[in-house]
Coordinates of C-alpha atoms in Angstrom, one line a residue:
X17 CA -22.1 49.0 112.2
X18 CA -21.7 46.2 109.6
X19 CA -23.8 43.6 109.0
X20 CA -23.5 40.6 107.4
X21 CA -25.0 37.0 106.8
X22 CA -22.1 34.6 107.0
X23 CA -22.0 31.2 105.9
X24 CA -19.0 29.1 106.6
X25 CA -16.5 29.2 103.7
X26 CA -13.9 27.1 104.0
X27 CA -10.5 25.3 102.3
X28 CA -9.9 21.9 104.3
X29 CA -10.1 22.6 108.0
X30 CA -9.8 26.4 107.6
X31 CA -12.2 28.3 107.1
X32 CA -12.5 32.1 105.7
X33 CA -14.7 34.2 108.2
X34 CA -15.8 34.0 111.9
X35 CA -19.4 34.4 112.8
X36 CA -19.6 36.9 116.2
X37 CA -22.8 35.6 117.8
X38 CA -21.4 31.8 117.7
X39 CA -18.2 32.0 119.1
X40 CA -20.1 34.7 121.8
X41 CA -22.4 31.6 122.2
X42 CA -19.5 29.2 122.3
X43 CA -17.7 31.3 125.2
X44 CA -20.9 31.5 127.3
X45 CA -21.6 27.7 126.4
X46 CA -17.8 26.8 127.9
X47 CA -18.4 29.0 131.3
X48 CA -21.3 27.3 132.1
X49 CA -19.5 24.1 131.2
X50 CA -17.2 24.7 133.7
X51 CA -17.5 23.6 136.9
X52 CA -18.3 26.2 139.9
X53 CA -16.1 26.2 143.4
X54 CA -17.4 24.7 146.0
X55 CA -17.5 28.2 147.3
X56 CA -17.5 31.4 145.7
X57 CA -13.9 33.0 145.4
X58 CA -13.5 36.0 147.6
X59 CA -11.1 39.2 147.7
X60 CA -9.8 40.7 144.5
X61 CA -8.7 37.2 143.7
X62 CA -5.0 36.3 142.5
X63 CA -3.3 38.1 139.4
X64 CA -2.6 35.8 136.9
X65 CA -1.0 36.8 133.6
X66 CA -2.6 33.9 130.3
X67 CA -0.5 34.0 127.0
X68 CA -3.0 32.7 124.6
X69 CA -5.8 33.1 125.6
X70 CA -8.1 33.6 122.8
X71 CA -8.0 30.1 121.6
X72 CA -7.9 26.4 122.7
X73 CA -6.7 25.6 125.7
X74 CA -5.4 29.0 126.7
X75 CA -9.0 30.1 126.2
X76 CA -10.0 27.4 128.7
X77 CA -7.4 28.2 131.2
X78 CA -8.8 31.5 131.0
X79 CA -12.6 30.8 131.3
X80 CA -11.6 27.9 134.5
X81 CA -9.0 30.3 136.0
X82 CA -12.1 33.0 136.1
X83 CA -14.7 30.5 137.3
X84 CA -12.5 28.7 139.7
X85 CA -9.6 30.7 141.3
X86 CA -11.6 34.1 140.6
X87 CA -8.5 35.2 138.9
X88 CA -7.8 39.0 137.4
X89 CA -4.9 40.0 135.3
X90 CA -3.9 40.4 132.6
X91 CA -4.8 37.8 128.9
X92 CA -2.4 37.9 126.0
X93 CA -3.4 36.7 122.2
X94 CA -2.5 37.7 118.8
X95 CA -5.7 38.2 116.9
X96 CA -6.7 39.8 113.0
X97 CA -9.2 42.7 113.2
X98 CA -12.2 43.1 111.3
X99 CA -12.1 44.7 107.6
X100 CA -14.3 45.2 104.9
X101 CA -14.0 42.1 103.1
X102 CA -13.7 40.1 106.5
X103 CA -15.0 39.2 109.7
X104 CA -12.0 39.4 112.7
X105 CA -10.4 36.1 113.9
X106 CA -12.4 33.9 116.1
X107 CA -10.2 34.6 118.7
X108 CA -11.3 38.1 118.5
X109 CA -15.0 37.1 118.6
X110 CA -13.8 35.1 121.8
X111 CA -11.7 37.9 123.7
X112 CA -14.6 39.8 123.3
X113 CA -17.1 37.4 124.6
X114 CA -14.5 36.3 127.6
X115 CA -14.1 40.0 128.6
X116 CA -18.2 40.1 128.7
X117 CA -18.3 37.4 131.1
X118 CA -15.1 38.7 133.2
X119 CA -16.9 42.4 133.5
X120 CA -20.2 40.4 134.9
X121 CA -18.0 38.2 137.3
X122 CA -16.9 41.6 138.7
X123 CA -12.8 40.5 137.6
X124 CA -10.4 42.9 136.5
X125 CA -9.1 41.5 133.1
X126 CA -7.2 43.2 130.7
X127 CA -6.5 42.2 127.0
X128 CA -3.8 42.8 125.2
X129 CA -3.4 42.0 121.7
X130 CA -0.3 41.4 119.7
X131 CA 3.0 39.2 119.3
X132 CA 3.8 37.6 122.6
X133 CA 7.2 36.8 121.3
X134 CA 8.2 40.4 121.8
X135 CA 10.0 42.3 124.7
X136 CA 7.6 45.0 123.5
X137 CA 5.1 43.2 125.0
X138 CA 7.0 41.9 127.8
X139 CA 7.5 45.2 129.0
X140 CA 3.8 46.2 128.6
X141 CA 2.9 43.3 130.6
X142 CA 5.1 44.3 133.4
X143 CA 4.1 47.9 133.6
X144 CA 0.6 47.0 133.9
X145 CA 1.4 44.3 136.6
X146 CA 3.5 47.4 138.3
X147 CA 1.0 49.9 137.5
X148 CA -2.1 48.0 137.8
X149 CA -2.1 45.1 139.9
X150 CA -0.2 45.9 143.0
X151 CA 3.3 44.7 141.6
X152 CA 2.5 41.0 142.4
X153 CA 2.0 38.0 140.4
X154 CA 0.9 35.0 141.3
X155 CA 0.3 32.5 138.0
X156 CA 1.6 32.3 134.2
X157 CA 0.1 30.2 132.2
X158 CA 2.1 30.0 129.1
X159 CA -0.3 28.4 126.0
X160 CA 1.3 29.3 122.8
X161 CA 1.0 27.8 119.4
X162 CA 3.0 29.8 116.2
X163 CA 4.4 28.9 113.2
X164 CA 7.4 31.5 113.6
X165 CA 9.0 33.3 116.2
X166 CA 11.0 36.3 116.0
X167 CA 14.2 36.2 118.9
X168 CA 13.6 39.6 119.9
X169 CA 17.7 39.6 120.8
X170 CA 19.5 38.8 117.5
X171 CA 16.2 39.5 115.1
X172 CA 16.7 36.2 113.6
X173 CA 13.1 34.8 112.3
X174 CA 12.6 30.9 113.3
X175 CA 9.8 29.3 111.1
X176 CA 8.4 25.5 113.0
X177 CA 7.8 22.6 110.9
X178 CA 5.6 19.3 111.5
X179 CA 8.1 16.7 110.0
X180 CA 8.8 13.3 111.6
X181 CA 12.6 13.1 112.5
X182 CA 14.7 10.1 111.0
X183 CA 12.4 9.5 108.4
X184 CA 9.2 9.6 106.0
X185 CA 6.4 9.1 108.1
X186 CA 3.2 7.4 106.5
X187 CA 0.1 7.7 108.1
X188 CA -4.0 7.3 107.9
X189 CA -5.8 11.1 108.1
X190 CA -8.9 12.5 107.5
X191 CA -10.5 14.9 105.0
X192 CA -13.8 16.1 104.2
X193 CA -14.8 17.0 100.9
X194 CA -16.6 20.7 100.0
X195 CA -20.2 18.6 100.4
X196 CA -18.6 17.3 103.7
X197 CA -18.6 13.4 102.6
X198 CA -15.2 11.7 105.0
X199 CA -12.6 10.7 103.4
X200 CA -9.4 8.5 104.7
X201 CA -6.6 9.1 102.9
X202 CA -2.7 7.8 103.3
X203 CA -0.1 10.7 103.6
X204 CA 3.7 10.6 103.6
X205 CA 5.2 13.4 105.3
X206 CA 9.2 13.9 104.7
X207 CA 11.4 13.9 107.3
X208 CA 13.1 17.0 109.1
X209 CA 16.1 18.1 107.3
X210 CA 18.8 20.6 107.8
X211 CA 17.8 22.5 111.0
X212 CA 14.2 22.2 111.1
X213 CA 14.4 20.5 114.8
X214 CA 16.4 23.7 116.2
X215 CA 14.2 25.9 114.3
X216 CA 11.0 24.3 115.4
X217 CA 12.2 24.5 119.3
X218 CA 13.2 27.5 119.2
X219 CA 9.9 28.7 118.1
X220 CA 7.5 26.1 120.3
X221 CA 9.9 24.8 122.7
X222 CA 11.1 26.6 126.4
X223 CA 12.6 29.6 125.5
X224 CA 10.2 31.9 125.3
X225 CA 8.0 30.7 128.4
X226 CA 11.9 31.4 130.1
X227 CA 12.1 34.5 128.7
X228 CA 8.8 35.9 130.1
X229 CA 9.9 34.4 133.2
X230 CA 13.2 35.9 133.0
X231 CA 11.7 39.2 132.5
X232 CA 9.0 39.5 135.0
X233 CA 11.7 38.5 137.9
X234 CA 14.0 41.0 136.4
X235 CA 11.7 43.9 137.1
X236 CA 10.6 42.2 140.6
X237 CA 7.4 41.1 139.9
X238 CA 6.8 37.6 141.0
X239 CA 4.9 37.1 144.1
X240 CA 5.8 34.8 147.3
X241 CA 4.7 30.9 145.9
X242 CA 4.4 32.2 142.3
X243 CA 3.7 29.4 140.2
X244 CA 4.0 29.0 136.1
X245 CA 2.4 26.5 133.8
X246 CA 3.2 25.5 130.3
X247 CA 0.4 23.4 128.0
X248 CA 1.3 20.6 126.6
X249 CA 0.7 17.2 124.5
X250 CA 2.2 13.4 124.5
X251 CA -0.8 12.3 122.4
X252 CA -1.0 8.2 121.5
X253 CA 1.1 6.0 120.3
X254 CA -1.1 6.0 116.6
X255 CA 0.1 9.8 116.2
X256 CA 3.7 9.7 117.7
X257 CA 5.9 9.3 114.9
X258 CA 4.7 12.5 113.5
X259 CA 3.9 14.7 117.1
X260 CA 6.0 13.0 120.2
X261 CA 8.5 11.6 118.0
X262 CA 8.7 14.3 115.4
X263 CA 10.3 18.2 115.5
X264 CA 7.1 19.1 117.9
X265 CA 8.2 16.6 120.4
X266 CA 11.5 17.7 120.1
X267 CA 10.2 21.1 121.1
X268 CA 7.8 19.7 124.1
X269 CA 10.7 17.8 125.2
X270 CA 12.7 21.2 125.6
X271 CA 9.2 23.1 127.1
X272 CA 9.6 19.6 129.5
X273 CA 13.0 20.6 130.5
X274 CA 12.7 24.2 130.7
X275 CA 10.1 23.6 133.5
X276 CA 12.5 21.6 135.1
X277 CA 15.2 24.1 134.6
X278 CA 12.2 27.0 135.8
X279 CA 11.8 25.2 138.9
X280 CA 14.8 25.0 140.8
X281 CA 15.3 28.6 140.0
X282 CA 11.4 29.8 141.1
X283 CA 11.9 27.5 144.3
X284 CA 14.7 29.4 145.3
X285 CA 14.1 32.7 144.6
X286 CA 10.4 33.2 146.0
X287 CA 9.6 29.1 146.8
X288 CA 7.5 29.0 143.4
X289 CA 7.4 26.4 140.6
X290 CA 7.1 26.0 137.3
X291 CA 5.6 22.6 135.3
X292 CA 4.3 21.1 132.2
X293 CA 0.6 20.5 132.0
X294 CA -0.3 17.4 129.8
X295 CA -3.5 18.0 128.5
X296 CA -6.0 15.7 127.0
X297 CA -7.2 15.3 122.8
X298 CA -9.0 18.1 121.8
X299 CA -10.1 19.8 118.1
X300 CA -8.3 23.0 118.0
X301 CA -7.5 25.2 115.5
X302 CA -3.4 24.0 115.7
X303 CA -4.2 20.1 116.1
X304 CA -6.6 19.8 113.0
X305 CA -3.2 21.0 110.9
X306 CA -1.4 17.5 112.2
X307 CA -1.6 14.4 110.0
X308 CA -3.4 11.6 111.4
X309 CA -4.8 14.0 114.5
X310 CA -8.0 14.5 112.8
X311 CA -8.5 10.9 112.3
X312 CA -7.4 9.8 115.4
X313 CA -9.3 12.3 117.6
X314 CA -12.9 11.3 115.8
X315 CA -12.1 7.9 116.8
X316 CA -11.4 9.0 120.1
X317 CA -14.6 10.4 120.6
X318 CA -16.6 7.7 118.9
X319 CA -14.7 5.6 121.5
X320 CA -15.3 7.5 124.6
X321 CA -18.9 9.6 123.4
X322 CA -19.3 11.9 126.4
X323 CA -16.3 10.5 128.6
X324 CA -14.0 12.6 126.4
X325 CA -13.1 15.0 128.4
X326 CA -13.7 18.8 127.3
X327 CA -10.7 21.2 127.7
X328 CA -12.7 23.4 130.4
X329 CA -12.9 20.6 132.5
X330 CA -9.6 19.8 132.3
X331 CA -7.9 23.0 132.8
X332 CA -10.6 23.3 135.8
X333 CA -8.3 20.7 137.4
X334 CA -5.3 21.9 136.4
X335 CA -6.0 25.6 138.3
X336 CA -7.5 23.4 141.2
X337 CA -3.9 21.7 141.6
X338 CA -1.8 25.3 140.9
X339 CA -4.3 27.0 143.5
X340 CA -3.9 24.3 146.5
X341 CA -7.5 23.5 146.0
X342 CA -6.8 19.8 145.2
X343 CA -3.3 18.0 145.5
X344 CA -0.9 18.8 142.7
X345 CA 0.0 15.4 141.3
X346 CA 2.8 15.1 139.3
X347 CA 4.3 12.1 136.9
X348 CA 7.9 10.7 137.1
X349 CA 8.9 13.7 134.4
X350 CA 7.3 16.2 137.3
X351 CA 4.3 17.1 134.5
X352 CA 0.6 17.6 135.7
X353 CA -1.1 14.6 133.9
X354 CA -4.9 15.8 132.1
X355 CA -4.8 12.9 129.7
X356 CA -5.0 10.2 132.0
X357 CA -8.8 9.5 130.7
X358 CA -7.4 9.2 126.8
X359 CA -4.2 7.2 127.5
X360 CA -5.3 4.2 129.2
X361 CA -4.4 0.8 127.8
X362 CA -8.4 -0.3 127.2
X363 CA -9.1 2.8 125.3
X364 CA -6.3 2.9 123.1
X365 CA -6.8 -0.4 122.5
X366 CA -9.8 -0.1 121.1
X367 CA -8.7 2.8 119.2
X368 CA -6.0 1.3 117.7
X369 CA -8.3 -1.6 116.4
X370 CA -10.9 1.3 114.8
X371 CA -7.5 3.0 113.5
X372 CA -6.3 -0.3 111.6
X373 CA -10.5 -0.3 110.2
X374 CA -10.8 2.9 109.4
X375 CA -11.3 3.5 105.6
X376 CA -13.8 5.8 103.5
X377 CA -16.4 3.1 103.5
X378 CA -15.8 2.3 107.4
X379 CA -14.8 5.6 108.8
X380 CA -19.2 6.9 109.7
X381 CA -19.3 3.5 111.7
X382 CA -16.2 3.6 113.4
X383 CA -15.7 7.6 114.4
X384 CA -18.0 10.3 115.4
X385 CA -17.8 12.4 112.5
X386 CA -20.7 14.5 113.1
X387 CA -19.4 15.7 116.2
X388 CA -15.8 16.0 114.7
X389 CA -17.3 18.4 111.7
X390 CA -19.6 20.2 114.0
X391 CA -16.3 21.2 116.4
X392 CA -14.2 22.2 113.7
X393 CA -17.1 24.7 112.2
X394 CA -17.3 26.1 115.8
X395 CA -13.7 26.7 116.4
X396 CA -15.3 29.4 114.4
X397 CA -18.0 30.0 115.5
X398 CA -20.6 28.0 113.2
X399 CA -22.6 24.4 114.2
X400 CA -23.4 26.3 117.6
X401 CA -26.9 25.4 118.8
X402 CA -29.1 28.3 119.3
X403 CA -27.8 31.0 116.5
X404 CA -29.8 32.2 114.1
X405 CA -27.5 31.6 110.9
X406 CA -29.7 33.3 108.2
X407 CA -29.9 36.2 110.7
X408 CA -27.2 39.2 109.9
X409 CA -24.8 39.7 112.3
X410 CA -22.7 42.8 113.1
X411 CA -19.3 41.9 112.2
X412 CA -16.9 45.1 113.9
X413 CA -17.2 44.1 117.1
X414 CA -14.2 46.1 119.2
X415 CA -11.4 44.8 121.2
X416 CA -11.8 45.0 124.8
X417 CA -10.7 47.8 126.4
X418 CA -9.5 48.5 129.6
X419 CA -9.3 51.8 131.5
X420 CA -6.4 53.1 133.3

């Protein structure tokens, strides 16, 4: 087995290798951050079928599903294995870690690992849910992130972009230098030309959530009540030209009307429904590529401290409402709000005044910026309290398996 001491090696926000042991420690840290039932869930629990679950807030609808809805089924992510000259993905580490805790919680979870775009593994999906699971299922969660998308029924290749529409956007972000000293910087970003909009929906908009839909009715699989959740973000006014307003809007505005299209069509084929889940500010691995996000989510937290509301917590509430163990409240659009606790007028206030403050010399008194650099170095798996960093670490840790 290899061994290695790894040290986090990094350009900008991404960084070169994962370190096993922290994002283990990470995994266990986020299931006890979770909160428990009131009572512990009993029976074989409802099947549930995750895509993207090795990361983010898939990871965390995977972790709260467990913890509060007992759920087994089966988790879908698209992860790098280990080589010689590097570790895995962190989402690897993670799977490996969630499927730990899963085995102990006595929940049949199987992992699957490759391009959720596919019908290859559409159709592996459904056989297990035939095979497997008793033909029945009761939840999708649908959490994907990608920079391209292949339409597995004309073969063309769709790449996303994160351009403002209309126009050059100019905003506030921040950077850290290889020593780790802040720096806020001004970047123009040009606008979406040609057919980046289509492109980018067509990779992170509805259409593939409809496809997996599509497909699992087509072979009969949906239970009685089945319901479906897409994860989403509206994000503040500060970031809006270059997310709401920009080609990723565009796309959450077609995942927002795909649910709407989903569920008139679940509620009258087996009385299900399908929504979009508006989750909360968070440092993941996909927001820390965003202009501006960076800044604005370290002034988030340096607003809020511990208010800010971690992403098990909030996809706790999110199973609670699918589940029926709390009332599913929806907004005008008919989304599941999470953000509630970020978007109110007092805190974005404040916010926007630390935003319109924020330069190098200002930034340490205005945002948390320990906390912000600490989460990005665990996203894989470094900055976690209790690991032994100058201590190797076996590095080819296997994916999951499942038996038959």
């Amino acid at each position: 087995m290899s061994e290695r001491v790894l040290t986090p090696r990094n350009r900008g926000f991404l960084f070169l290798d994962s370190h096993p042991a922290g994002c283990e420690q990470l995994v266990a840290d986020m299931w006890q951050a979770c909160p428990a039932p009131a009572g512990v869930p009993e029976g074989a629990g409802p099947v549930a079928l995750i895509i993207g679950s090795s990361a983010g807030y898939g990871l965390a609808a995977t972790l709260a599903g467990l913890k509060r809805a007992g759920i087994r089924g089966i988790m879908v992510s698209f992860e790098k294995a280990p080589t010689e000259r590097r570790t895995a993905t962190a989402g690897w580490y993670r799977t490996a870690a969630t499927a730990d805790i899963a085995r102990t919680a006595g929940r049949d979870l199987v992992f699957l690992n490759g391009d959720a775009f596919s019908d290859t593994m559409k159709n592996q999906v459904a056989d297990l849910i035939e095979q497997r699971f008793g033909g029945r299922l009761d939840y999708l969660i649908y959490s994907v992130a990608a920079p391209r998308r292949t339409d597995p029924d004309t073969g063309t290749t769709y790449s996303s972009v994160l351009k403002p529409i209309g126009q050059a956007n100019r905003t506030k972000t921040l950077l850290f230098d290889d020593q780790g000293v802040p720096e806020v910087r001004e970047v123009e970003t040009e606008p979406a030309e040609g057919d980046d909009v289509e492109q980018t929906v067509a990779v992170m908009g509805g259409a593939d959530w409809e496809r997996w839909v599509d497909h699992l009715a087509g072979r009969d699989l949906l239970g009685a009540g089945f319901a479906t959740a897409a994860l989403s973000y509206i994000g503040s006014p500060l970031t809006a030209a270059i997310y709401r307003q920009g080609t990723i809007g565009a796309a959450k505005a077609h995942l927002e009307a795909t649910a709407r299209t989903l569920n008139e069509r679940l509620d009258e084929t087996v009385g299900g429904r399908a929504v979009t889940s508006v989750n909360g500010a968070a440092v993941t691995q996909s927001s820390t590529a965003i202009p501006g996000i960076a800044l604005y989510t370290g002034l988030l937290r340096g607003v809020l401290g511990e208010d800010l509301v971690p992403p098990v917590h909030q996809l706790a509430a999110l199973w609670d409402q699918l589940t029926g163990a709390a009332p599913l409240t929806l907004d005008d659009e008919g989304r599941v709000r999470l953000d509630n606790w970020e978007l109110t007028d007092d805190v974005q206030a404040v916010v926007a005044e630390r935003w319109e403050a924020a330069t190098t010399s200002t930034i340490a008194d205005l945002a948390d910026l320990a906390w912000f650099r600490a989460e990005v170095q665990r996203l894989y798996g470094f900055s976690v309290p209790g690991i032994d960093y100058t201590a190797a670490v076996a590095t080819d840790i296997p994916w999951p398996t499942h038996t038959p």
